[in-house]
PDB file of C-alpha atoms in Angstrom:
ATOM      1  CA  ASN A   1       9.098   5.205 -17.680  1.00  0.00           C
ATOM      2  CA  ALA A   2       9.306   1.467 -15.928  1.00  0.00           C
ATOM      3  CA  GLY A   3       9.292   2.473 -12.443  1.00  0.00           C
ATOM      4  CA  VAL A   4       8.984  -0.704 -10.437  1.00  0.00           C
ATOM      5  CA  THR A   5       8.933  -3.808 -12.284  1.00  0.00           C
ATOM      6  CA  GLN A   6       8.152  -7.221 -10.942  1.00  0.00           C
ATOM      7  CA  THR A   7       8.181 -10.582 -12.395  1.00  0.00           C
ATOM      8  CA  PRO A   8       6.423 -13.100 -12.694  1.00  0.00           C
ATOM      9  CA  LYS A   9       3.190 -11.377 -12.900  1.00  0.00           C
ATOM     10  CA  PHE A  10       1.138 -14.797 -12.278  1.00  0.00           C
ATOM     11  CA  GLN A  11       2.371 -17.981 -10.932  1.00  0.00           C
ATOM     12  CA  VAL A  12       0.850 -21.095  -9.636  1.00  0.00           C
ATOM     13  CA  LEU A  13       2.816 -23.198  -7.315  1.00  0.00           C
ATOM     14  CA  LYS A  14       2.281 -26.595  -5.700  1.00  0.00           C
ATOM     15  CA  THR A  15       2.514 -26.884  -1.756  1.00  0.00           C
ATOM     16  CA  GLY A  16       6.223 -27.360  -0.816  1.00  0.00           C
ATOM     17  CA  GLN A  17       7.776 -25.886  -4.202  1.00  0.00           C
ATOM     18  CA  SER A  18      10.001 -22.786  -4.012  1.00  0.00           C
ATOM     19  CA  MET A  19      10.112 -19.810  -6.075  1.00  0.00           C
ATOM     20  CA  THR A  20      11.650 -16.219  -6.314  1.00  0.00           C
ATOM     21  CA  LEU A  21       9.649 -13.191  -7.122  1.00  0.00           C
ATOM     22  CA  GLN A  22      12.003 -10.611  -8.720  1.00  0.00           C
ATOM     23  CA  CYS A  23      11.848  -6.754  -8.449  1.00  0.00           C
ATOM     24  CA  ALA A  24      13.721  -4.108  -9.922  1.00  0.00           C
ATOM     25  CA  GLN A  25      13.421  -0.164  -9.843  1.00  0.00           C
ATOM     26  CA  ASP A  26      15.002   2.296 -12.145  1.00  0.00           C
ATOM     27  CA  MET A  27      14.506   5.359 -10.046  1.00  0.00           C
ATOM     28  CA  ASN A  28      17.572   5.181  -8.095  1.00  0.00           C
ATOM     29  CA  HIS A  29      15.742   4.812  -4.807  1.00  0.00           C
ATOM     30  CA  ASN A  30      17.556   3.848  -1.644  1.00  0.00           C
ATOM     31  CA  SER A  31      14.597   1.855  -0.061  1.00  0.00           C
ATOM     32  CA  MET A  32      12.708  -1.279  -1.227  1.00  0.00           C
ATOM     33  CA  TYR A  33       9.838  -3.118   0.149  1.00  0.00           C
ATOM     34  CA  TRP A  34       7.646  -6.137  -0.173  1.00  0.00           C
ATOM     35  CA  TYR A  35       4.129  -6.099   0.453  1.00  0.00           C
ATOM     36  CA  ARG A  36       1.281  -8.674   0.385  1.00  0.00           C
ATOM     37  CA  GLN A  37      -2.226  -7.842  -0.232  1.00  0.00           C
ATOM     38  CA  ASP A  38      -5.061 -10.327   1.157  1.00  0.00           C
ATOM     39  CA  PRO A  39      -8.682  -9.795   1.138  1.00  0.00           C
ATOM     40  CA  GLY A  40     -10.023  -7.801   3.920  1.00  0.00           C
ATOM     41  CA  MET A  41      -6.336  -7.351   5.207  1.00  0.00           C
ATOM     42  CA  GLY A  42      -4.958  -4.271   3.246  1.00  0.00           C
ATOM     43  CA  LEU A  43      -1.301  -4.406   2.483  1.00  0.00           C
ATOM     44  CA  ARG A  44       1.213  -5.797   4.821  1.00  0.00           C
ATOM     45  CA  LEU A  45       4.755  -5.375   4.958  1.00  0.00           C
ATOM     46  CA  ILE A  46       6.759  -8.624   4.491  1.00  0.00           C
ATOM     47  CA  TYR A  47      10.335  -7.528   4.121  1.00  0.00           C
ATOM     48  CA  TYR A  48      12.032  -4.036   3.656  1.00  0.00           C
ATOM     49  CA  SER A  49      15.493  -2.821   2.649  1.00  0.00           C
ATOM     50  CA  ALA A  50      16.277   0.490   3.868  1.00  0.00           C
ATOM     51  CA  SER A  51      19.495   0.677   1.824  1.00  0.00           C
ATOM     52  CA  GLU A  52      21.664  -1.423  -0.206  1.00  0.00           C
ATOM     53  CA  GLY A  53      23.073  -4.292   1.993  1.00  0.00           C
ATOM     54  CA  THR A  54      20.519  -4.033   4.491  1.00  0.00           C
ATOM     55  CA  THR A  55      17.290  -6.036   5.130  1.00  0.00           C
ATOM     56  CA  ASP A  56      14.651  -6.108   8.014  1.00  0.00           C
ATOM     57  CA  LYS A  57      11.587  -8.083   8.775  1.00  0.00           C
ATOM     58  CA  GLY A  58       8.151  -6.434   8.374  1.00  0.00           C
ATOM     59  CA  GLU A  59       4.754  -7.366   9.959  1.00  0.00           C
ATOM     60  CA  VAL A  60       4.540 -10.798   8.240  1.00  0.00           C
ATOM     61  CA  PRO A  61       8.124 -12.320   7.503  1.00  0.00           C
ATOM     62  CA  ASN A  62       7.461 -15.784   8.269  1.00  0.00           C
ATOM     63  CA  GLY A  63       8.077 -18.178   5.263  1.00  0.00           C
ATOM     64  CA  TYR A  64       9.950 -15.785   3.322  1.00  0.00           C
ATOM     65  CA  ASN A  65      13.558 -14.586   2.586  1.00  0.00           C
ATOM     66  CA  VAL A  66      14.737 -11.614   0.717  1.00  0.00           C
ATOM     67  CA  SER A  67      17.969 -10.432  -1.010  1.00  0.00           C
ATOM     68  CA  ARG A  68      19.013  -7.031  -1.770  1.00  0.00           C
ATOM     69  CA  LEU A  69      21.069  -7.948  -4.939  1.00  0.00           C
ATOM     70  CA  ASN A  70      22.094  -4.424  -5.664  1.00  0.00           C
ATOM     71  CA  LYS A  71      20.609  -0.940  -5.357  1.00  0.00           C
ATOM     72  CA  ARG A  72      18.021  -1.818  -8.139  1.00  0.00           C
ATOM     73  CA  GLU A  73      16.936  -5.226  -7.278  1.00  0.00           C
ATOM     74  CA  PHE A  74      15.088  -6.787  -4.415  1.00  0.00           C
ATOM     75  CA  SER A  75      13.954 -10.302  -4.549  1.00  0.00           C
ATOM     76  CA  LEU A  76      11.493 -12.386  -2.393  1.00  0.00           C
ATOM     77  CA  ARG A  77      11.779 -16.073  -1.878  1.00  0.00           C
ATOM     78  CA  LEU A  78       9.415 -18.655  -1.026  1.00  0.00           C
ATOM     79  CA  GLU A  79      11.419 -21.668   0.182  1.00  0.00           C
ATOM     80  CA  SER A  80       8.423 -24.107   0.730  1.00  0.00           C
ATOM     81  CA  ALA A  81       5.335 -22.562  -0.508  1.00  0.00           C
ATOM     82  CA  ALA A  82       1.963 -23.005   1.591  1.00  0.00           C
ATOM     83  CA  PRO A  83      -1.712 -22.321   0.645  1.00  0.00           C
ATOM     84  CA  SER A  84      -1.594 -19.492   3.384  1.00  0.00           C
ATOM     85  CA  GLN A  85       1.033 -17.661   0.859  1.00  0.00           C
ATOM     86  CA  THR A  86      -1.579 -17.469  -1.795  1.00  0.00           C
ATOM     87  CA  SER A  87      -1.848 -13.664  -2.092  1.00  0.00           C
ATOM     88  CA  VAL A  88      -0.965 -10.629  -4.338  1.00  0.00           C
ATOM     89  CA  TYR A  89       2.635  -9.391  -3.906  1.00  0.00           C
ATOM     90  CA  PHE A  90       3.583  -5.907  -4.478  1.00  0.00           C
ATOM     91  CA  CYS A  91       7.233  -4.645  -4.620  1.00  0.00           C
ATOM     92  CA  ALA A  92       7.433  -0.830  -3.726  1.00  0.00           C
ATOM     93  CA  SER A  93      10.569   1.662  -3.578  1.00  0.00           C
ATOM     94  CA  SER A  94      11.156   4.977  -2.284  1.00  0.00           C
ATOM     95  CA  THR A  95      13.901   7.762  -2.078  1.00  0.00           C
ATOM     96  CA  GLN A  96      14.423   7.153   1.623  1.00  0.00           C
ATOM     97  CA  GLY A  97      12.657   5.361   4.463  1.00  0.00           C
ATOM     98  CA  PHE A  98       8.879   5.063   4.744  1.00  0.00           C
ATOM     99  CA  SER A  99       7.874   8.752   3.574  1.00  0.00           C
ATOM    100  CA  GLY A 100       4.706   7.675   2.286  1.00  0.00           C
ATOM    101  CA  ASN A 101       4.220  10.289  -0.492  1.00  0.00           C
ATOM    102  CA  THR A 102       7.432   8.779  -2.243  1.00  0.00           C
ATOM    103  CA  ILE A 103       6.607   5.209  -2.121  1.00  0.00           C
ATOM    104  CA  TYR A 104       5.963   3.845  -5.696  1.00  0.00           C
ATOM    105  CA  PHE A 105       4.382   0.376  -6.102  1.00  0.00           C
ATOM    106  CA  GLY A 106       5.122  -2.249  -8.820  1.00  0.00           C
ATOM    107  CA  GLU A 107       1.891  -3.820 -10.687  1.00  0.00           C
ATOM    108  CA  GLY A 108       1.678  -6.757  -8.423  1.00  0.00           C
ATOM    109  CA  SER A 109       2.451 -10.520  -8.789  1.00  0.00           C
ATOM    110  CA  TRP A 110      -0.631 -12.980  -8.243  1.00  0.00           C
ATOM    111  CA  LEU A 111       0.699 -16.033  -6.566  1.00  0.00           C
ATOM    112  CA  THR A 112      -1.630 -19.171  -5.967  1.00  0.00           C
ATOM    113  CA  VAL A 113      -0.240 -22.055  -3.685  1.00  0.00           C
ATOM    114  CA  VAL A 114      -2.463 -25.352  -4.459  1.00  0.00           C
TER     115      VAL A 114
ATOM    116  CA  ASP B   1      -5.010  -6.054  15.850  1.00  0.00           C
ATOM    117  CA  GLN B   2      -6.108  -3.686  13.087  1.00  0.00           C
ATOM    118  CA  GLN B   3      -4.484  -0.471  13.844  1.00  0.00           C
ATOM    119  CA  VAL B   4      -6.085   1.131  10.760  1.00  0.00           C
ATOM    120  CA  LYS B   5      -9.631   0.265   9.732  1.00  0.00           C
ATOM    121  CA  GLN B   6     -11.667   1.106   6.919  1.00  0.00           C
ATOM    122  CA  ASN B   7     -15.164  -0.143   7.996  1.00  0.00           C
ATOM    123  CA  SER B   8     -16.913   0.108   4.640  1.00  0.00           C
ATOM    124  CA  PRO B   9     -15.788  -2.529   1.997  1.00  0.00           C
ATOM    125  CA  SER B  10     -17.566  -0.640  -0.700  1.00  0.00           C
ATOM    126  CA  LEU B  11     -19.236   2.523  -1.551  1.00  0.00           C
ATOM    127  CA  SER B  12     -21.355   3.471  -4.452  1.00  0.00           C
ATOM    128  CA  VAL B  13     -21.903   7.209  -5.650  1.00  0.00           C
ATOM    129  CA  GLN B  14     -23.766   8.875  -8.150  1.00  0.00           C
ATOM    130  CA  GLU B  15     -21.388  10.786 -10.807  1.00  0.00           C
ATOM    131  CA  GLY B  16     -20.971  14.581  -9.961  1.00  0.00           C
ATOM    132  CA  ARG B  17     -21.938  13.991  -6.259  1.00  0.00           C
ATOM    133  CA  ILE B  18     -19.625  13.811  -3.121  1.00  0.00           C
ATOM    134  CA  SER B  19     -17.647  10.604  -2.208  1.00  0.00           C
ATOM    135  CA  ILE B  20     -16.687  10.393   1.449  1.00  0.00           C
ATOM    136  CA  LEU B  21     -14.379   7.585   2.404  1.00  0.00           C
ATOM    137  CA  ASN B  22     -13.676   6.988   6.075  1.00  0.00           C
ATOM    138  CA  CYS B  23     -10.762   5.594   8.188  1.00  0.00           C
ATOM    139  CA  ASP B  24     -10.186   5.029  11.813  1.00  0.00           C
ATOM    140  CA  TYR B  25      -6.903   4.427  13.778  1.00  0.00           C
ATOM    141  CA  THR B  26      -5.993   3.247  17.146  1.00  0.00           C
ATOM    142  CA  ASN B  27      -2.383   4.171  17.487  1.00  0.00           C
ATOM    143  CA  SER B  28      -2.118   7.738  18.942  1.00  0.00           C
ATOM    144  CA  MET B  29       1.565   7.749  17.933  1.00  0.00           C
ATOM    145  CA  PHE B  30       0.429   7.844  14.207  1.00  0.00           C
ATOM    146  CA  ASP B  31       1.313  11.404  13.048  1.00  0.00           C
ATOM    147  CA  TYR B  32       1.145  11.077   9.114  1.00  0.00           C
ATOM    148  CA  PHE B  33      -1.550   9.732   7.099  1.00  0.00           C
ATOM    149  CA  LEU B  34      -2.103   8.938   3.435  1.00  0.00           C
ATOM    150  CA  TRP B  35      -4.407   7.906   1.055  1.00  0.00           C
ATOM    151  CA  TYR B  36      -3.636   5.490  -1.957  1.00  0.00           C
ATOM    152  CA  LYS B  37      -5.873   4.703  -5.042  1.00  0.00           C
ATOM    153  CA  LYS B  38      -5.661   1.343  -6.731  1.00  0.00           C
ATOM    154  CA  TYR B  39      -7.180   0.237  -9.980  1.00  0.00           C
ATOM    155  CA  PRO B  40      -7.548  -3.475 -10.840  1.00  0.00           C
ATOM    156  CA  ALA B  41      -4.181  -5.135 -11.882  1.00  0.00           C
ATOM    157  CA  GLU B  42      -2.133  -2.172 -10.907  1.00  0.00           C
ATOM    158  CA  GLY B  43      -0.070  -1.253  -7.920  1.00  0.00           C
ATOM    159  CA  PRO B  44      -1.368   1.339  -5.396  1.00  0.00           C
ATOM    160  CA  THR B  45      -0.509   4.911  -6.167  1.00  0.00           C
ATOM    161  CA  PHE B  46      -0.223   7.978  -3.921  1.00  0.00           C
ATOM    162  CA  LEU B  47      -3.151  10.407  -3.665  1.00  0.00           C
ATOM    163  CA  ILE B  48      -2.867  12.716  -0.799  1.00  0.00           C
ATOM    164  CA  SER B  49      -1.465  12.959   2.563  1.00  0.00           C
ATOM    165  CA  ILE B  50      -1.919  14.797   5.742  1.00  0.00           C
ATOM    166  CA  SER B  51       0.216  15.609   8.794  1.00  0.00           C
ATOM    167  CA  SER B  52      -1.132  15.580  12.251  1.00  0.00           C
ATOM    168  CA  ILE B  53      -0.178  19.194  12.599  1.00  0.00           C
ATOM    169  CA  LYS B  54      -2.922  20.157  10.040  1.00  0.00           C
ATOM    170  CA  ASP B  55      -6.845  19.014  10.193  1.00  0.00           C
ATOM    171  CA  LYS B  56      -7.179  19.542   6.343  1.00  0.00           C
ATOM    172  CA  ASN B  57      -5.463  19.213   3.145  1.00  0.00           C
ATOM    173  CA  GLU B  58      -6.825  19.864  -0.292  1.00  0.00           C
ATOM    174  CA  ASP B  59      -5.456  18.955  -3.579  1.00  0.00           C
ATOM    175  CA  GLY B  60      -7.970  19.629  -6.635  1.00  0.00           C
ATOM    176  CA  ARG B  61     -11.181  17.488  -6.088  1.00  0.00           C
ATOM    177  CA  PHE B  62      -9.556  15.567  -3.170  1.00  0.00           C
ATOM    178  CA  THR B  63      -9.647  16.761   0.487  1.00  0.00           C
ATOM    179  CA  VAL B  64      -8.415  14.907   3.417  1.00  0.00           C
ATOM    180  CA  PHE B  65      -9.797  15.837   6.813  1.00  0.00           C
ATOM    181  CA  LEU B  66      -8.240  14.730  10.135  1.00  0.00           C
ATOM    182  CA  ASN B  67      -9.796  14.496  13.522  1.00  0.00           C
ATOM    183  CA  LYS B  68      -7.217  13.626  15.955  1.00  0.00           C
ATOM    184  CA  SER B  69      -9.455  13.553  19.095  1.00  0.00           C
ATOM    185  CA  ALA B  70     -11.522  11.116  17.290  1.00  0.00           C
ATOM    186  CA  LYS B  71      -8.790   9.289  15.603  1.00  0.00           C
ATOM    187  CA  HIS B  72     -10.618   9.592  12.309  1.00  0.00           C
ATOM    188  CA  LEU B  73      -9.749  10.727   8.801  1.00  0.00           C
ATOM    189  CA  SER B  74     -11.833  11.073   5.781  1.00  0.00           C
ATOM    190  CA  LEU B  75     -11.339  11.374   2.188  1.00  0.00           C
ATOM    191  CA  HIS B  76     -13.636  13.744   0.143  1.00  0.00           C
ATOM    192  CA  ILE B  77     -13.940  13.701  -3.585  1.00  0.00           C
ATOM    193  CA  VAL B  78     -16.011  16.344  -5.211  1.00  0.00           C
ATOM    194  CA  PRO B  79     -17.218  16.017  -7.676  1.00  0.00           C
ATOM    195  CA  SER B  80     -17.093  12.281  -8.307  1.00  0.00           C
ATOM    196  CA  GLN B  81     -16.095  11.197 -11.687  1.00  0.00           C
ATOM    197  CA  PRO B  82     -16.264   7.645 -13.378  1.00  0.00           C
ATOM    198  CA  GLY B  83     -12.301   7.517 -13.313  1.00  0.00           C
ATOM    199  CA  ASP B  84     -12.409   7.563  -9.663  1.00  0.00           C
ATOM    200  CA  SER B  85     -13.784   4.086  -9.417  1.00  0.00           C
ATOM    201  CA  ALA B  86     -11.018   2.224  -7.742  1.00  0.00           C
ATOM    202  CA  VAL B  87     -10.131   0.795  -4.273  1.00  0.00           C
ATOM    203  CA  TYR B  88      -8.760   3.466  -1.821  1.00  0.00           C
ATOM    204  CA  PHE B  89      -6.645   2.475   0.823  1.00  0.00           C
ATOM    205  CA  CYS B  90      -5.722   4.627   4.059  1.00  0.00           C
ATOM    206  CA  ALA B  91      -2.329   4.365   5.700  1.00  0.00           C
ATOM    207  CA  ALA B  92      -0.704   5.703   8.641  1.00  0.00           C
ATOM    208  CA  SER B  93       2.821   6.199   9.912  1.00  0.00           C
ATOM    209  CA  GLY B  94       4.720   7.507  12.941  1.00  0.00           C
ATOM    210  CA  ILE B  95       7.350  10.141  13.266  1.00  0.00           C
ATOM    211  CA  GLN B  96       6.286  11.938  10.120  1.00  0.00           C
ATOM    212  CA  GLY B  97       6.376   9.083   7.979  1.00  0.00           C
ATOM    213  CA  ALA B  98       9.809   7.539   9.007  1.00  0.00           C
ATOM    214  CA  GLN B  99       8.221   4.523  10.467  1.00  0.00           C
ATOM    215  CA  LYS B 100       6.600   1.702   8.611  1.00  0.00           C
ATOM    216  CA  LEU B 101       3.331   2.321   6.926  1.00  0.00           C
ATOM    217  CA  VAL B 102       0.331   0.779   8.260  1.00  0.00           C
ATOM    218  CA  PHE B 103      -2.710   0.112   5.731  1.00  0.00           C
ATOM    219  CA  GLY B 104      -6.244  -0.222   6.091  1.00  0.00           C
ATOM    220  CA  GLN B 105      -8.314  -2.980   4.408  1.00  0.00           C
ATOM    221  CA  GLY B 106      -9.489  -0.756   1.638  1.00  0.00           C
ATOM    222  CA  THR B 107     -12.949   0.651   0.430  1.00  0.00           C
ATOM    223  CA  ARG B 108     -13.993  -0.150  -3.067  1.00  0.00           C
ATOM    224  CA  LEU B 109     -15.510   2.997  -4.570  1.00  0.00           C
ATOM    225  CA  THR B 110     -17.785   2.886  -7.534  1.00  0.00           C
ATOM    226  CA  ILE B 111     -19.003   5.961  -9.384  1.00  0.00           C
ATOM    227  CA  ASN B 112     -22.268   5.413 -11.281  1.00  0.00           C
ATOM    228  CA  PRO B 113     -23.034   7.590 -14.313  1.00  0.00           C
TER     229      PRO B 113
END
């Protein structure tokens, strides 16, 4: 029962480097999300995809791009990493929309930008 | 502007006693509230929710209370068990969950044996 799978789990980047966080879900969910968690800030929505073929900005989209590759996969790209993007990133999915009790999270990706 | 606030970063409770975690919100349009539990190195998992048409929802040892006039909700865990040690996030949404979830900062609960 994989659920939501994120890769990589840990990554250290130098300022200015680029990288892509991969996310895949096997629950046939329509909606997918990327959150970041910072100390004292809770989880903040970066981007979401309500359905295959659509993406929308969340609360903190600057410095990120996303791609909904197909129904299963939703990737998050940092084009030019900055120290402010040091965070824990969570991918999530849900059957439809933001109905909270159906949102399932991945285990997280720890990203450090030096 | 933090629309959902958990003012206690941490809470320590004796095993078997009641744990009470608090959450305040400022947006009067929120009408659906949730609690998530997070263990280290894992993603958050849904725990319990409540709609604004109710003031209480119970699920086993977990009860969520909603005070709309005070814009306050609380999670009660009775009795507390060591496995309850985790970070708890409250979250809120509008239009019965159809709008984006807004999360609080989290409260780290430690249950002492």
